[in-house]
PDB file of C-alpha atoms in Angstrom:
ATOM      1  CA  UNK A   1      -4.059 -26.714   7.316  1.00 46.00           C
ATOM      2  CA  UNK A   2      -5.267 -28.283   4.211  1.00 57.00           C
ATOM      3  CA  UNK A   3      -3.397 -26.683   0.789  1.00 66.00           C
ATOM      4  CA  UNK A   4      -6.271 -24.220   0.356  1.00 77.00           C
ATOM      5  CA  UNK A   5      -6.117 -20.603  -1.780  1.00 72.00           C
ATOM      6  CA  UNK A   6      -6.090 -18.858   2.389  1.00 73.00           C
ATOM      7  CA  UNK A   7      -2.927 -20.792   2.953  1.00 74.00           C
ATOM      8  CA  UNK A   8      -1.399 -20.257  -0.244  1.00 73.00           C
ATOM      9  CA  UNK A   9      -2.311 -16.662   1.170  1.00 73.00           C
ATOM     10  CA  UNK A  10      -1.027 -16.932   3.974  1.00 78.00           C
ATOM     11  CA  UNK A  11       1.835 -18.827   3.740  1.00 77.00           C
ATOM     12  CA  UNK A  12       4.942 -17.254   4.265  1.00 81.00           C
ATOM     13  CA  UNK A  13       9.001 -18.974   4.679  1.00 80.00           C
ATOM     14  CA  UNK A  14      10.575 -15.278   4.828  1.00 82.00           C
ATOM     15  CA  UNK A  15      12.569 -14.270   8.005  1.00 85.00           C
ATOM     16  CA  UNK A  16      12.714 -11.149   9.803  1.00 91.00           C
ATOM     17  CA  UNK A  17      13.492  -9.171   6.453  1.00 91.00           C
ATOM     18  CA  UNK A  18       9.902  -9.112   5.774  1.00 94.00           C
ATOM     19  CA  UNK A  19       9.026  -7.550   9.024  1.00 95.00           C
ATOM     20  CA  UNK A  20      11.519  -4.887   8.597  1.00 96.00           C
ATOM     21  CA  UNK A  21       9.966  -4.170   5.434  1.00 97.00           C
ATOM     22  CA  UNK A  22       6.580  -4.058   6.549  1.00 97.00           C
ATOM     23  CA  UNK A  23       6.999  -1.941   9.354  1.00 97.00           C
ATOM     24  CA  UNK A  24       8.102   1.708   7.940  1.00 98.00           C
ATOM     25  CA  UNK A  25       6.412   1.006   4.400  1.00 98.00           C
ATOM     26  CA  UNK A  26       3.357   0.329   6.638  1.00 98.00           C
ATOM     27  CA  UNK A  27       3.563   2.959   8.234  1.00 98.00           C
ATOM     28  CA  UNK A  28       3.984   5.247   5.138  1.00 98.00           C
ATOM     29  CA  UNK A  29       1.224   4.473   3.431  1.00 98.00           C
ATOM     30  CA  UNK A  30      -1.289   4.413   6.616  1.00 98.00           C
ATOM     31  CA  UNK A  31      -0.111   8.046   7.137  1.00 98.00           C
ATOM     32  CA  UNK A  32      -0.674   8.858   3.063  1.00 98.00           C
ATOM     33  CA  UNK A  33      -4.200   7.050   3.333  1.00 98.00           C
ATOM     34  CA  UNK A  34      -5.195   9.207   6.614  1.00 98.00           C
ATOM     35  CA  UNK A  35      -4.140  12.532   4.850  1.00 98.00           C
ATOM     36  CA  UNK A  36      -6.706  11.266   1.726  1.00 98.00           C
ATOM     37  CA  UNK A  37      -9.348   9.989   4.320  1.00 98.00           C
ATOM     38  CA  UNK A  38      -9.213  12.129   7.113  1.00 98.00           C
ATOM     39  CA  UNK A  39      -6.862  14.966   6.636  1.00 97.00           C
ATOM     40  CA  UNK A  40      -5.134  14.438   8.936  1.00 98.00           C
ATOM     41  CA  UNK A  41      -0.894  15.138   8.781  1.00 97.00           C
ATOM     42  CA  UNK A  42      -1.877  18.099   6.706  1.00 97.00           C
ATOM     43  CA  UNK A  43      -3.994  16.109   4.245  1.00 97.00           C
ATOM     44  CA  UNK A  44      -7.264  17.415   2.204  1.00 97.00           C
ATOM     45  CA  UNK A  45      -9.359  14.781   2.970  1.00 97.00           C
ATOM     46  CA  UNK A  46     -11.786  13.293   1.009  1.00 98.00           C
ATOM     47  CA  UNK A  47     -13.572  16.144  -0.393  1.00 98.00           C
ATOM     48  CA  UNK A  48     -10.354  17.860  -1.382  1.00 98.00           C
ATOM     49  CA  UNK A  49      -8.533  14.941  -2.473  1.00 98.00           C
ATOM     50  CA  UNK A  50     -11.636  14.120  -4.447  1.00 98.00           C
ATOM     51  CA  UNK A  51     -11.543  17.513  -6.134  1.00 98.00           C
ATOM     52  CA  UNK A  52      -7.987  16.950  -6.837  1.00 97.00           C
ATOM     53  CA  UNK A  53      -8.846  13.707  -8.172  1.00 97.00           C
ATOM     54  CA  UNK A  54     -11.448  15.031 -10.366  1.00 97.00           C
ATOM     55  CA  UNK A  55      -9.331  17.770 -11.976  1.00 96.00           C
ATOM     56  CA  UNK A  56      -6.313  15.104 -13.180  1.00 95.00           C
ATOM     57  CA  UNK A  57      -8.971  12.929 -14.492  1.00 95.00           C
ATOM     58  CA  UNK A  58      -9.495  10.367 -12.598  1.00 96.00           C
ATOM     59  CA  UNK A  59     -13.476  10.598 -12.110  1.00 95.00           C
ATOM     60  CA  UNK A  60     -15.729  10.365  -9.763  1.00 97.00           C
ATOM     61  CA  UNK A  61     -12.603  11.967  -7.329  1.00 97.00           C
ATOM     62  CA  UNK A  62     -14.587  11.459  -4.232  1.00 97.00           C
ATOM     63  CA  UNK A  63     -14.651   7.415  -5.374  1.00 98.00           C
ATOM     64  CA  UNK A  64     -11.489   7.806  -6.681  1.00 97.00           C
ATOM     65  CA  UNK A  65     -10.143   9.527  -3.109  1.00 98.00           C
ATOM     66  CA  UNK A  66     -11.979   6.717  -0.739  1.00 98.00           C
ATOM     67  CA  UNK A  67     -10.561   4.208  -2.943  1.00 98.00           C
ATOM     68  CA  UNK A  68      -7.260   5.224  -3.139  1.00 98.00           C
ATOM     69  CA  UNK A  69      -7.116   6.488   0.736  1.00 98.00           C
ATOM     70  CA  UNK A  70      -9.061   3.506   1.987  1.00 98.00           C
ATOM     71  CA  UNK A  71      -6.239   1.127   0.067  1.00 98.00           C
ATOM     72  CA  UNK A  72      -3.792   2.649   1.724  1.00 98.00           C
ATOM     73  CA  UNK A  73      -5.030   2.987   5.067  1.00 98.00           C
ATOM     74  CA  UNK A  74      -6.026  -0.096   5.587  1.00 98.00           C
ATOM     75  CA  UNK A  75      -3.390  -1.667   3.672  1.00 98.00           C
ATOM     76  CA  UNK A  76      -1.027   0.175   5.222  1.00 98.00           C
ATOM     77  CA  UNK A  77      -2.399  -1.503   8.729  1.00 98.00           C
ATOM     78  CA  UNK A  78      -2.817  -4.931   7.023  1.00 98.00           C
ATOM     79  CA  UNK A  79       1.052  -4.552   6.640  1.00 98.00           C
ATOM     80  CA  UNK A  80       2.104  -3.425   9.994  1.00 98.00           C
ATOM     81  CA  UNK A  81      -0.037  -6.155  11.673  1.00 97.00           C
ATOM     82  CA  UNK A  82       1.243  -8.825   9.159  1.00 96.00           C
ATOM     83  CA  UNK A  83      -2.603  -9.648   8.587  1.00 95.00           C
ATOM     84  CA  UNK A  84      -3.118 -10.952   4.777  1.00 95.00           C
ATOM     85  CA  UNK A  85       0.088  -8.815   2.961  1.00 96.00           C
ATOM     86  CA  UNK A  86      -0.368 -10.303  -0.058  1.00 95.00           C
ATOM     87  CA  UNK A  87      -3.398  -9.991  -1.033  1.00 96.00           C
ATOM     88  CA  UNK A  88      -2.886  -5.869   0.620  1.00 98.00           C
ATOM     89  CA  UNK A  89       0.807  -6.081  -1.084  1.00 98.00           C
ATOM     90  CA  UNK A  90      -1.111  -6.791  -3.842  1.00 98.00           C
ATOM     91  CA  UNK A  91      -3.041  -3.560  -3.727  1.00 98.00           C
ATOM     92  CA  UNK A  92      -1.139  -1.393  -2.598  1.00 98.00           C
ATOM     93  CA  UNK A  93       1.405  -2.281  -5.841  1.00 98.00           C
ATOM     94  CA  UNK A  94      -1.622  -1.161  -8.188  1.00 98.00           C
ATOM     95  CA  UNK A  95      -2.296   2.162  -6.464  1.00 98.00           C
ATOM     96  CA  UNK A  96       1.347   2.855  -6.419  1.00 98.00           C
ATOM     97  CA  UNK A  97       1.345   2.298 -10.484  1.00 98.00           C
ATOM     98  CA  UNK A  98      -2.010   3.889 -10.870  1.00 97.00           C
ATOM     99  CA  UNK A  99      -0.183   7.180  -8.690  1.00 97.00           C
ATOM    100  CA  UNK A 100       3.204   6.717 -10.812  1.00 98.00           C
ATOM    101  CA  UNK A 101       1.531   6.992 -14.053  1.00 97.00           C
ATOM    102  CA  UNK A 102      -1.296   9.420 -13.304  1.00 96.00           C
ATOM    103  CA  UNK A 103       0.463  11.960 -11.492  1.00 95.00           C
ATOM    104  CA  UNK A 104       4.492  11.423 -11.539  1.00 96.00           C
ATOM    105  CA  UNK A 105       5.760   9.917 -14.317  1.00 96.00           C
ATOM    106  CA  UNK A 106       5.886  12.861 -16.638  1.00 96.00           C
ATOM    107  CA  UNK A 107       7.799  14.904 -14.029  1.00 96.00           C
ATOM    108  CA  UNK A 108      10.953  12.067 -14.178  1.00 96.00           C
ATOM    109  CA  UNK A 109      12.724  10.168 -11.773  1.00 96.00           C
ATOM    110  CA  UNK A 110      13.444  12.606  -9.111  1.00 97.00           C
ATOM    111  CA  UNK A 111      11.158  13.642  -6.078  1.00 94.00           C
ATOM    112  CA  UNK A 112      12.515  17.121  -5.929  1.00 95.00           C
ATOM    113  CA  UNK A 113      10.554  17.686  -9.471  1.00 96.00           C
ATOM    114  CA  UNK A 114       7.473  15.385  -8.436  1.00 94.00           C
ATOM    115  CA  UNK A 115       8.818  12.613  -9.746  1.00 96.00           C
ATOM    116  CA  UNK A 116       7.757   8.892  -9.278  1.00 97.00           C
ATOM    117  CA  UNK A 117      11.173   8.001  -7.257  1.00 97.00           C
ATOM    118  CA  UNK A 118       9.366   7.465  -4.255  1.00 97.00           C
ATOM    119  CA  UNK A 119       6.339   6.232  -5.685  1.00 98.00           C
ATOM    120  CA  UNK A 120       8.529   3.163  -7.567  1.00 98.00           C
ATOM    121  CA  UNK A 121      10.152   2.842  -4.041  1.00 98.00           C
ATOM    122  CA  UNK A 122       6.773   2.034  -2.348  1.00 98.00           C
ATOM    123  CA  UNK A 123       5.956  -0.328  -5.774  1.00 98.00           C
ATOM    124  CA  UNK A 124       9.243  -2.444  -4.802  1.00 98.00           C
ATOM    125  CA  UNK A 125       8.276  -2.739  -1.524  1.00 98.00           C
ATOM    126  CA  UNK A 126       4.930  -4.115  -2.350  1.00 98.00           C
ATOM    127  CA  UNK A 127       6.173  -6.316  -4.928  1.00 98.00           C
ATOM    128  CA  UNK A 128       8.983  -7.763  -2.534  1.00 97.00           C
ATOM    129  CA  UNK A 129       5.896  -8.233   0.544  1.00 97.00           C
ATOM    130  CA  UNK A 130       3.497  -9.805  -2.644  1.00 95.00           C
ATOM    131  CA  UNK A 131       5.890 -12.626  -3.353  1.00 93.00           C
ATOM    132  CA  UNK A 132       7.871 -13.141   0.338  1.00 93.00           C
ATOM    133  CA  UNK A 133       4.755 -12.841   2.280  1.00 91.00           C
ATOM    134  CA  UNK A 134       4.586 -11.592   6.079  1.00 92.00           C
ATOM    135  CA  UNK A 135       7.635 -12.960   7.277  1.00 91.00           C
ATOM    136  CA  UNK A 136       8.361 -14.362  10.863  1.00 89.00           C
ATOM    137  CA  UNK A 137       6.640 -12.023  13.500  1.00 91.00           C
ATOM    138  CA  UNK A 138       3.524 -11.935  11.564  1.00 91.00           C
ATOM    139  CA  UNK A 139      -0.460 -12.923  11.976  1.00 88.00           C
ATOM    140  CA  UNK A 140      -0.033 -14.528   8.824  1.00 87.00           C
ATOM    141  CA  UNK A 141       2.188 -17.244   9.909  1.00 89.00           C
ATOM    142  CA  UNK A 142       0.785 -17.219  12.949  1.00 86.00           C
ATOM    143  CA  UNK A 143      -2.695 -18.574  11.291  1.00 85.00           C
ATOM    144  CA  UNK A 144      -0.462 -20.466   8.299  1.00 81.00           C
ATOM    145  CA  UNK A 145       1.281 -22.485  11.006  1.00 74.00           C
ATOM    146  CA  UNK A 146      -2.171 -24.124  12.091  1.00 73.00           C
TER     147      UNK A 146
END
């Protein structure tokens, strides 16, 4: 495959690291996204997390909600599958700092006082899937390889 932007993309050297990564942290934030989306797992969906939205600030909260929920959904998928992490690593890092500093950071560190501790946890994650890429049992390399 000719040294295109897709390959850059795509283009991965880490080992099995990466897919333990992907997997739970994957699976976190496809289970956040469905509770924004669909309300499902005891989520308000996208009217309610709109309405949420809209009373924190960020407007329009139904854009806001599908935007957020659909990054994290999907992204969340694009992780587990190992289909184009970067550019959903990529993401999934800004809606993790957008959530840190809209709704967390003033409450501190610590979860147990809605803090952004696990929020910054799912922004390492990202970051560490941006730059390492999919990792061995991926689609990614899969595609890269050709």
């Amino acid at each position: 495959m000719k040294n295109t932007l897709i390959t850059k993309l795509l283009d991965t050297h880490a080992g099995w690291g990466a897919l333990a990564l992907r997997i739970p942290v994957g699976i976190i934030f496809v289970a956040h996204g469905a509770q924004k989306l669909f309300g499902w797992f005891g989520g308000y969906g996208l009217e309610g997390t709109g309405q949420w939205m809209d009373s924190i600030g960020l407007s329009p909260g139904y854009l806001m909600a599908l935007l957020a929920g659909g990054t994290e959904f999907f992204g969340g998928l694009a992780l587990i599958l190992g289909l184009l992490v970067r550019p959903a690593s990529a993401a999934l890092a800004f809606a993790m700092v957008i959530a840190i500093f809209s709704v967390h950071f003033q409450n501190g560190l610590f979860m147990s006082n809605n803090g952004y501790e696990f929020g910054l946890v799912l922004l390492a994650a990202s970051v560490s899937l941006l730059f390492s890429g999919a990792g061995r049992a991926s689609v990614d390399r899969l595609v890269s390889a050709r």
